[in-house]
Amino acid sequence: LAGLDGSAARVIERLSTCAELGDADFPDFVVLLDVSSCGSDDRSLQEARLAADLRHQMPEEYATAVDRLYRRIEREALPEAEDSDGLTFEDMLAVFEIDSKAALFPVPVRSNRVASPIPTEDVGRLAEAVRQAEGGRLIVHGDAGVGKTTTLALLESALPPGSIVVSYDCFGDGAYLDPAEGRHLAHQALLQVINELALKGLRPFLLKAPTVPVELWRVFRDRVAEAASALENDGRLLVLAFDAADNA
């Protein structure tokens, strides 16, 4: 306290009295104390910004989601939560009434990938075809077993550095025949691709998809356009590949 002016010293003395910590623990407490958010926007504005963020992730339920999140954080600050390890990913899923991480990725890739694939000329040809594709759309076909899926798995390495390929597995190692998978349904496919984009750090996760199909398609269109635009600014490409689309 000797190096502080009178006003600052009084603040520290008062803080020490209120904290009721010993001489050994109080300095550690002061080091960890973060008051950088003091004087920030009032709570109503913070709540509005939180609602705006959640609207991107839960378009139809963001208002109730804000309330549930606030109440969960409040409980974490109560004395009975003293031994809590903090909020986990699973806690957040529960707050937003999501069963599990699998609900965010309902139809993952199931195709068996070659452990050490050998690149062929087809990889470079496909990359060039993608770059030259009119309107950004391309259909690639080939006989069964020629290596279409393996070529697709290597495509990203042949594109400009930093390009991203998000592949949707329509075949699913035969799971497309399982009605419980819903691999052929637009709702499942769009949610899977949107959240694959989020895993790549391109757009926010979509925690709850809109129930109205046209709204989900709008979200998909906007997310893809925004992600592609962000990559194109640096000369990179975004490729959405639907593997074995004839099974969809």
mmCIF file of C-alpha atoms in Angstrom:
data_model
loop_
_atom_site.group_PDB
_atom_site.id
_atom_site.type_symbol
_atom_site.label_atom_id
_atom_site.label_comp_id
_atom_site.label_asym_id
_atom_site.label_seq_id
_atom_site.Cartn_x
_atom_site.Cartn_y
_atom_site.Cartn_z
ATOM 1 C CA LEU A 1 0.000 0.000 0.000
ATOM 2 C CA ALA A 2 2.978 2.291 0.476
ATOM 3 C CA GLY A 3 3.247 3.014 -3.244
ATOM 4 C CA LEU A 4 -0.425 3.940 -3.674
ATOM 5 C CA ASP A 5 -2.018 7.336 -3.232
ATOM 6 C CA GLY A 6 -4.440 7.836 -0.375
ATOM 7 C CA SER A 7 -7.622 7.152 -2.370
ATOM 8 C CA ALA A 8 -6.332 3.907 -3.923
ATOM 9 C CA ALA A 9 -4.962 2.706 -0.593
ATOM 10 C CA ARG A 10 -8.341 3.205 1.063
ATOM 11 C CA VAL A 11 -10.041 1.184 -1.685
ATOM 12 C CA ILE A 12 -7.584 -1.688 -1.213
ATOM 13 C CA GLU A 13 -7.992 -1.583 2.571
ATOM 14 C CA ARG A 14 -11.769 -1.678 2.264
ATOM 15 C CA LEU A 15 -11.577 -4.523 -0.250
ATOM 16 C CA SER A 16 -9.305 -6.473 2.063
ATOM 17 C CA THR A 17 -11.714 -6.002 4.962
ATOM 18 C CA CYS A 18 -14.711 -7.129 2.924
ATOM 19 C CA ALA A 19 -12.895 -10.106 1.403
ATOM 20 C CA GLU A 20 -11.893 -11.412 4.841
ATOM 21 C CA LEU A 21 -8.801 -13.072 3.394
ATOM 22 C CA GLY A 22 -5.464 -13.493 5.121
ATOM 23 C CA ASP A 23 -2.310 -11.620 4.193
ATOM 24 C CA ALA A 24 -1.138 -14.600 2.135
ATOM 25 C CA ASP A 25 -4.344 -15.052 0.121
ATOM 26 C CA PHE A 26 -5.423 -11.474 -0.449
ATOM 27 C CA PRO A 27 -2.630 -10.560 -2.926
ATOM 28 C CA ASP A 28 -3.547 -13.600 -5.037
ATOM 29 C CA PHE A 29 -7.172 -12.503 -4.973
ATOM 30 C CA VAL A 30 -6.249 -9.009 -6.180
ATOM 31 C CA VAL A 31 -4.183 -10.436 -9.022
ATOM 32 C CA LEU A 32 -7.126 -12.547 -10.209
ATOM 33 C CA LEU A 33 -9.747 -9.830 -9.734
ATOM 34 C CA ASP A 34 -10.951 -8.576 -13.140
ATOM 35 C CA VAL A 35 -12.882 -5.305 -13.158
ATOM 36 C CA SER A 36 -12.386 -4.615 -16.858
ATOM 37 C CA SER A 37 -16.118 -4.871 -17.529
ATOM 38 C CA CYS A 38 -17.030 -2.215 -14.994
ATOM 39 C CA GLY A 39 -18.667 0.721 -16.706
ATOM 40 C CA SER A 40 -19.693 -1.402 -19.701
ATOM 41 C CA ASP A 41 -23.122 -1.357 -21.293
ATOM 42 C CA ASP A 42 -26.098 -1.728 -18.963
ATOM 43 C CA ARG A 43 -27.750 -5.093 -18.528
ATOM 44 C CA SER A 44 -30.660 -4.390 -20.859
ATOM 45 C CA LEU A 45 -28.276 -3.653 -23.730
ATOM 46 C CA GLN A 46 -26.184 -6.715 -22.939
ATOM 47 C CA GLU A 47 -29.348 -8.812 -22.912
ATOM 48 C CA ALA A 48 -30.356 -7.387 -26.301
ATOM 49 C CA ARG A 49 -26.968 -8.298 -27.755
ATOM 50 C CA LEU A 50 -27.176 -11.794 -26.288
ATOM 51 C CA ALA A 51 -30.623 -12.205 -27.838
ATOM 52 C CA ALA A 52 -29.254 -11.083 -31.201
ATOM 53 C CA ASP A 53 -26.479 -13.675 -30.993
ATOM 54 C CA LEU A 54 -28.840 -16.476 -29.970
ATOM 55 C CA ARG A 55 -31.217 -15.558 -32.763
ATOM 56 C CA HIS A 56 -28.593 -16.795 -35.224
ATOM 57 C CA GLN A 57 -28.382 -20.103 -33.371
ATOM 58 C CA MET A 58 -32.010 -20.635 -32.353
ATOM 59 C CA PRO A 59 -34.152 -18.534 -34.718
ATOM 60 C CA GLU A 60 -37.496 -19.600 -33.276
ATOM 61 C CA GLU A 61 -36.608 -19.930 -29.583
ATOM 62 C CA TYR A 62 -34.049 -17.229 -28.887
ATOM 63 C CA ALA A 63 -36.273 -15.231 -26.509
ATOM 64 C CA THR A 64 -36.898 -18.135 -24.130
ATOM 65 C CA ALA A 65 -33.296 -19.293 -24.574
ATOM 66 C CA VAL A 66 -32.008 -15.971 -23.225
ATOM 67 C CA ASP A 67 -34.154 -16.378 -20.112
ATOM 68 C CA ARG A 68 -33.012 -19.965 -19.533
ATOM 69 C CA LEU A 69 -29.370 -18.988 -19.961
ATOM 70 C CA TYR A 70 -29.677 -16.093 -17.506
ATOM 71 C CA ARG A 71 -31.297 -18.284 -14.867
ATOM 72 C CA ARG A 72 -28.688 -21.015 -15.296
ATOM 73 C CA ILE A 73 -25.819 -18.566 -14.850
ATOM 74 C CA GLU A 74 -27.546 -17.064 -11.809
ATOM 75 C CA ARG A 75 -27.733 -20.509 -10.204
ATOM 76 C CA GLU A 76 -24.024 -20.973 -10.847
ATOM 77 C CA ALA A 77 -23.331 -17.836 -8.804
ATOM 78 C CA LEU A 78 -25.326 -18.960 -5.752
ATOM 79 C CA PRO A 79 -23.615 -20.252 -2.579
ATOM 80 C CA GLU A 80 -24.820 -23.826 -3.138
ATOM 81 C CA ALA A 81 -22.798 -23.911 -6.385
ATOM 82 C CA GLU A 82 -19.573 -23.340 -4.461
ATOM 83 C CA ASP A 83 -18.170 -26.750 -5.409
ATOM 84 C CA SER A 84 -19.238 -26.529 -9.039
ATOM 85 C CA ASP A 85 -16.584 -27.058 -11.704
ATOM 86 C CA GLY A 86 -18.248 -24.444 -13.863
ATOM 87 C CA LEU A 87 -20.560 -24.745 -16.823
ATOM 88 C CA THR A 88 -19.665 -27.443 -19.322
ATOM 89 C CA PHE A 89 -20.631 -28.033 -22.934
ATOM 90 C CA GLU A 90 -23.171 -30.605 -21.763
ATOM 91 C CA ASP A 91 -24.634 -28.054 -19.336
ATOM 92 C CA MET A 92 -25.180 -25.642 -22.204
ATOM 93 C CA LEU A 93 -26.885 -28.324 -24.276
ATOM 94 C CA ALA A 94 -29.235 -28.980 -21.364
ATOM 95 C CA VAL A 95 -29.979 -25.263 -20.998
ATOM 96 C CA PHE A 96 -31.052 -25.115 -24.617
ATOM 97 C CA GLU A 97 -32.971 -28.409 -24.350
ATOM 98 C CA ILE A 98 -30.733 -30.271 -26.787
ATOM 99 C CA ASP A 99 -30.387 -33.976 -26.080
ATOM 100 C CA SER A 100 -26.747 -34.391 -27.094
ATOM 101 C CA LYS A 101 -24.024 -33.264 -29.458
ATOM 102 C CA ALA A 102 -25.346 -35.839 -31.921
ATOM 103 C CA ALA A 103 -28.483 -33.725 -32.329
ATOM 104 C CA LEU A 104 -26.321 -31.009 -33.894
ATOM 105 C CA PHE A 105 -24.803 -33.479 -36.351
ATOM 106 C CA PRO A 106 -27.713 -35.828 -37.112
ATOM 107 C CA VAL A 107 -26.227 -37.533 -40.192
ATOM 108 C CA PRO A 108 -22.423 -37.689 -39.913
ATOM 109 C CA VAL A 109 -20.094 -39.236 -42.472
ATOM 110 C CA ARG A 110 -20.203 -43.024 -42.195
ATOM 111 C CA SER A 111 -18.301 -44.041 -45.290
ATOM 112 C CA ASN A 112 -15.101 -45.969 -44.674
ATOM 113 C CA ARG A 113 -12.178 -43.726 -45.554
ATOM 114 C CA VAL A 114 -8.890 -45.071 -46.898
ATOM 115 C CA ALA A 115 -6.213 -44.723 -44.205
ATOM 116 C CA SER A 116 -3.343 -43.756 -46.546
ATOM 117 C CA PRO A 117 -4.864 -42.787 -49.892
ATOM 118 C CA ILE A 118 -2.647 -42.468 -52.947
ATOM 119 C CA PRO A 119 -3.456 -39.298 -54.914
ATOM 120 C CA THR A 120 -4.292 -39.821 -58.571
ATOM 121 C CA GLU A 121 -4.561 -37.414 -61.476
ATOM 122 C CA ASP A 122 -8.280 -37.243 -60.798
ATOM 123 C CA VAL A 123 -7.673 -35.105 -57.700
ATOM 124 C CA GLY A 124 -6.009 -32.348 -59.702
ATOM 125 C CA ARG A 125 -8.579 -32.644 -62.474
ATOM 126 C CA LEU A 126 -11.411 -32.314 -59.992
ATOM 127 C CA ALA A 127 -9.795 -29.286 -58.354
ATOM 128 C CA GLU A 128 -9.406 -27.582 -61.716
ATOM 129 C CA ALA A 129 -13.001 -28.431 -62.643
ATOM 130 C CA VAL A 130 -14.174 -26.886 -59.361
ATOM 131 C CA ARG A 131 -12.248 -23.687 -60.063
ATOM 132 C CA GLN A 132 -13.684 -23.452 -63.578
ATOM 133 C CA ALA A 133 -17.238 -24.561 -62.721
ATOM 134 C CA GLU A 134 -19.815 -22.294 -64.338
ATOM 135 C CA GLY A 135 -22.143 -20.864 -61.716
ATOM 136 C CA GLY A 136 -20.188 -22.658 -59.006
ATOM 137 C CA ARG A 137 -21.982 -25.967 -59.636
ATOM 138 C CA LEU A 138 -20.476 -29.228 -60.803
ATOM 139 C CA ILE A 139 -21.656 -32.825 -61.196
ATOM 140 C CA VAL A 140 -18.984 -35.523 -61.006
ATOM 141 C CA HIS A 141 -19.806 -39.118 -61.910
ATOM 142 C CA GLY A 142 -18.052 -42.449 -62.236
ATOM 143 C CA ASP A 143 -18.570 -46.170 -61.979
ATOM 144 C CA ALA A 144 -18.838 -47.840 -58.578
ATOM 145 C CA GLY A 145 -15.482 -48.454 -56.938
ATOM 146 C CA VAL A 146 -13.370 -46.136 -59.096
ATOM 147 C CA GLY A 147 -12.477 -43.949 -56.102
ATOM 148 C CA LYS A 148 -14.918 -41.049 -56.166
ATOM 149 C CA THR A 149 -15.162 -40.760 -52.372
ATOM 150 C CA THR A 150 -11.389 -41.061 -51.922
ATOM 151 C CA THR A 151 -10.772 -38.426 -54.600
ATOM 152 C CA LEU A 152 -13.243 -36.139 -52.858
ATOM 153 C CA ALA A 153 -11.473 -36.677 -49.529
ATOM 154 C CA LEU A 154 -8.231 -35.410 -51.132
ATOM 155 C CA LEU A 155 -9.796 -32.458 -52.945
ATOM 156 C CA GLU A 156 -9.085 -29.859 -50.254
ATOM 157 C CA SER A 157 -5.337 -30.440 -50.516
ATOM 158 C CA ALA A 158 -5.433 -29.603 -54.242
ATOM 159 C CA LEU A 159 -7.330 -26.328 -53.864
ATOM 160 C CA PRO A 160 -5.804 -22.923 -52.985
ATOM 161 C CA PRO A 161 -4.306 -23.000 -49.446
ATOM 162 C CA GLY A 162 -6.920 -22.392 -46.778
ATOM 163 C CA SER A 163 -9.806 -23.596 -48.938
ATOM 164 C CA ILE A 164 -12.420 -25.719 -47.185
ATOM 165 C CA VAL A 165 -14.379 -28.729 -48.406
ATOM 166 C CA VAL A 166 -17.466 -29.781 -46.465
ATOM 167 C CA SER A 167 -18.686 -33.180 -47.590
ATOM 168 C CA TYR A 168 -22.150 -34.606 -46.986
ATOM 169 C CA ASP A 169 -22.321 -38.391 -47.058
ATOM 170 C CA CYS A 170 -25.558 -39.326 -48.849
ATOM 171 C CA PHE A 171 -24.757 -43.054 -48.870
ATOM 172 C CA GLY A 172 -23.756 -43.345 -45.206
ATOM 173 C CA ASP A 173 -22.248 -46.820 -45.656
ATOM 174 C CA GLY A 174 -25.710 -48.057 -46.564
ATOM 175 C CA ALA A 175 -27.508 -46.121 -43.806
ATOM 176 C CA TYR A 176 -29.462 -44.182 -46.443
ATOM 177 C CA LEU A 177 -31.793 -47.186 -46.489
ATOM 178 C CA ASP A 178 -32.575 -46.794 -42.778
ATOM 179 C CA PRO A 179 -35.720 -44.638 -42.372
ATOM 180 C CA ALA A 180 -34.627 -43.767 -38.822
ATOM 181 C CA GLU A 181 -31.520 -42.024 -40.204
ATOM 182 C CA GLY A 182 -33.446 -39.592 -42.381
ATOM 183 C CA ARG A 183 -30.284 -39.147 -44.442
ATOM 184 C CA HIS A 184 -32.406 -38.281 -47.482
ATOM 185 C CA LEU A 185 -34.322 -35.517 -45.687
ATOM 186 C CA ALA A 186 -33.459 -31.884 -46.388
ATOM 187 C CA HIS A 187 -33.867 -30.918 -42.710
ATOM 188 C CA GLN A 188 -31.207 -33.407 -41.620
ATOM 189 C CA ALA A 189 -28.806 -32.611 -44.439
ATOM 190 C CA LEU A 190 -29.011 -28.835 -44.071
ATOM 191 C CA LEU A 191 -28.509 -28.926 -40.299
ATOM 192 C CA GLN A 192 -25.510 -31.241 -40.722
ATOM 193 C CA VAL A 193 -23.835 -29.029 -43.350
ATOM 194 C CA ILE A 194 -24.538 -25.781 -41.477
ATOM 195 C CA ASN A 195 -22.909 -27.145 -38.330
ATOM 196 C CA GLU A 196 -20.013 -28.617 -40.291
ATOM 197 C CA LEU A 197 -19.372 -25.046 -41.442
ATOM 198 C CA ALA A 198 -19.476 -23.977 -37.798
ATOM 199 C CA LEU A 199 -16.889 -26.626 -36.889
ATOM 200 C CA LYS A 200 -14.604 -25.031 -39.471
ATOM 201 C CA GLY A 201 -15.053 -21.701 -37.691
ATOM 202 C CA LEU A 202 -16.895 -20.127 -40.613
ATOM 203 C CA ARG A 203 -20.328 -19.426 -39.131
ATOM 204 C CA PRO A 204 -22.166 -19.863 -35.786
ATOM 205 C CA PHE A 205 -23.684 -23.206 -34.844
ATOM 206 C CA LEU A 206 -27.366 -23.713 -35.543
ATOM 207 C CA LEU A 207 -28.569 -25.193 -32.265
ATOM 208 C CA LYS A 208 -32.234 -25.465 -33.220
ATOM 209 C CA ALA A 209 -33.255 -25.521 -36.868
ATOM 210 C CA PRO A 210 -36.356 -23.587 -37.971
ATOM 211 C CA THR A 211 -39.393 -25.836 -38.255
ATOM 212 C CA VAL A 212 -40.642 -24.072 -41.383
ATOM 213 C CA PRO A 213 -38.744 -25.567 -44.353
ATOM 214 C CA VAL A 214 -38.437 -22.314 -46.298
ATOM 215 C CA GLU A 215 -36.871 -20.634 -43.255
ATOM 216 C CA LEU A 216 -34.301 -23.410 -42.901
ATOM 217 C CA TRP A 217 -33.394 -23.103 -46.569
ATOM 218 C CA ARG A 218 -32.993 -19.345 -46.087
ATOM 219 C CA VAL A 219 -30.644 -19.879 -43.133
ATOM 220 C CA PHE A 220 -28.657 -22.406 -45.178
ATOM 221 C CA ARG A 221 -28.393 -20.051 -48.147
ATOM 222 C CA ASP A 222 -27.249 -17.134 -46.005
ATOM 223 C CA ARG A 223 -24.707 -19.164 -44.013
ATOM 224 C CA VAL A 224 -23.138 -20.606 -47.162
ATOM 225 C CA ALA A 225 -23.015 -17.209 -48.889
ATOM 226 C CA GLU A 226 -21.401 -15.552 -45.866
ATOM 227 C CA ALA A 227 -18.852 -18.341 -45.415
ATOM 228 C CA ALA A 228 -17.948 -18.363 -49.107
ATOM 229 C CA SER A 229 -17.576 -14.590 -49.150
ATOM 230 C CA ALA A 230 -15.237 -14.646 -46.144
ATOM 231 C CA LEU A 231 -12.986 -17.205 -47.842
ATOM 232 C CA GLU A 232 -13.066 -15.605 -51.293
ATOM 233 C CA ASN A 233 -11.687 -12.356 -49.899
ATOM 234 C CA ASP A 234 -8.393 -14.199 -49.405
ATOM 235 C CA GLY A 235 -8.534 -16.173 -52.645
ATOM 236 C CA ARG A 236 -9.754 -19.331 -50.938
ATOM 237 C CA LEU A 237 -12.660 -21.529 -51.963
ATOM 238 C CA LEU A 238 -15.574 -23.095 -50.143
ATOM 239 C CA VAL A 239 -16.752 -26.381 -51.642
ATOM 240 C CA LEU A 240 -19.917 -28.177 -50.535
ATOM 241 C CA ALA A 241 -19.791 -31.739 -51.813
ATOM 242 C CA PHE A 242 -22.722 -34.146 -51.729
ATOM 243 C CA ASP A 243 -21.158 -37.569 -52.102
ATOM 244 C CA ALA A 244 -23.270 -40.322 -53.716
ATOM 245 C CA ALA A 245 -26.128 -37.889 -54.318
ATOM 246 C CA ASP A 246 -28.024 -40.563 -56.255
ATOM 247 C CA ASN A 247 -28.740 -42.195 -52.877
ATOM 248 C CA ALA A 248 -30.249 -39.067 -51.356
#
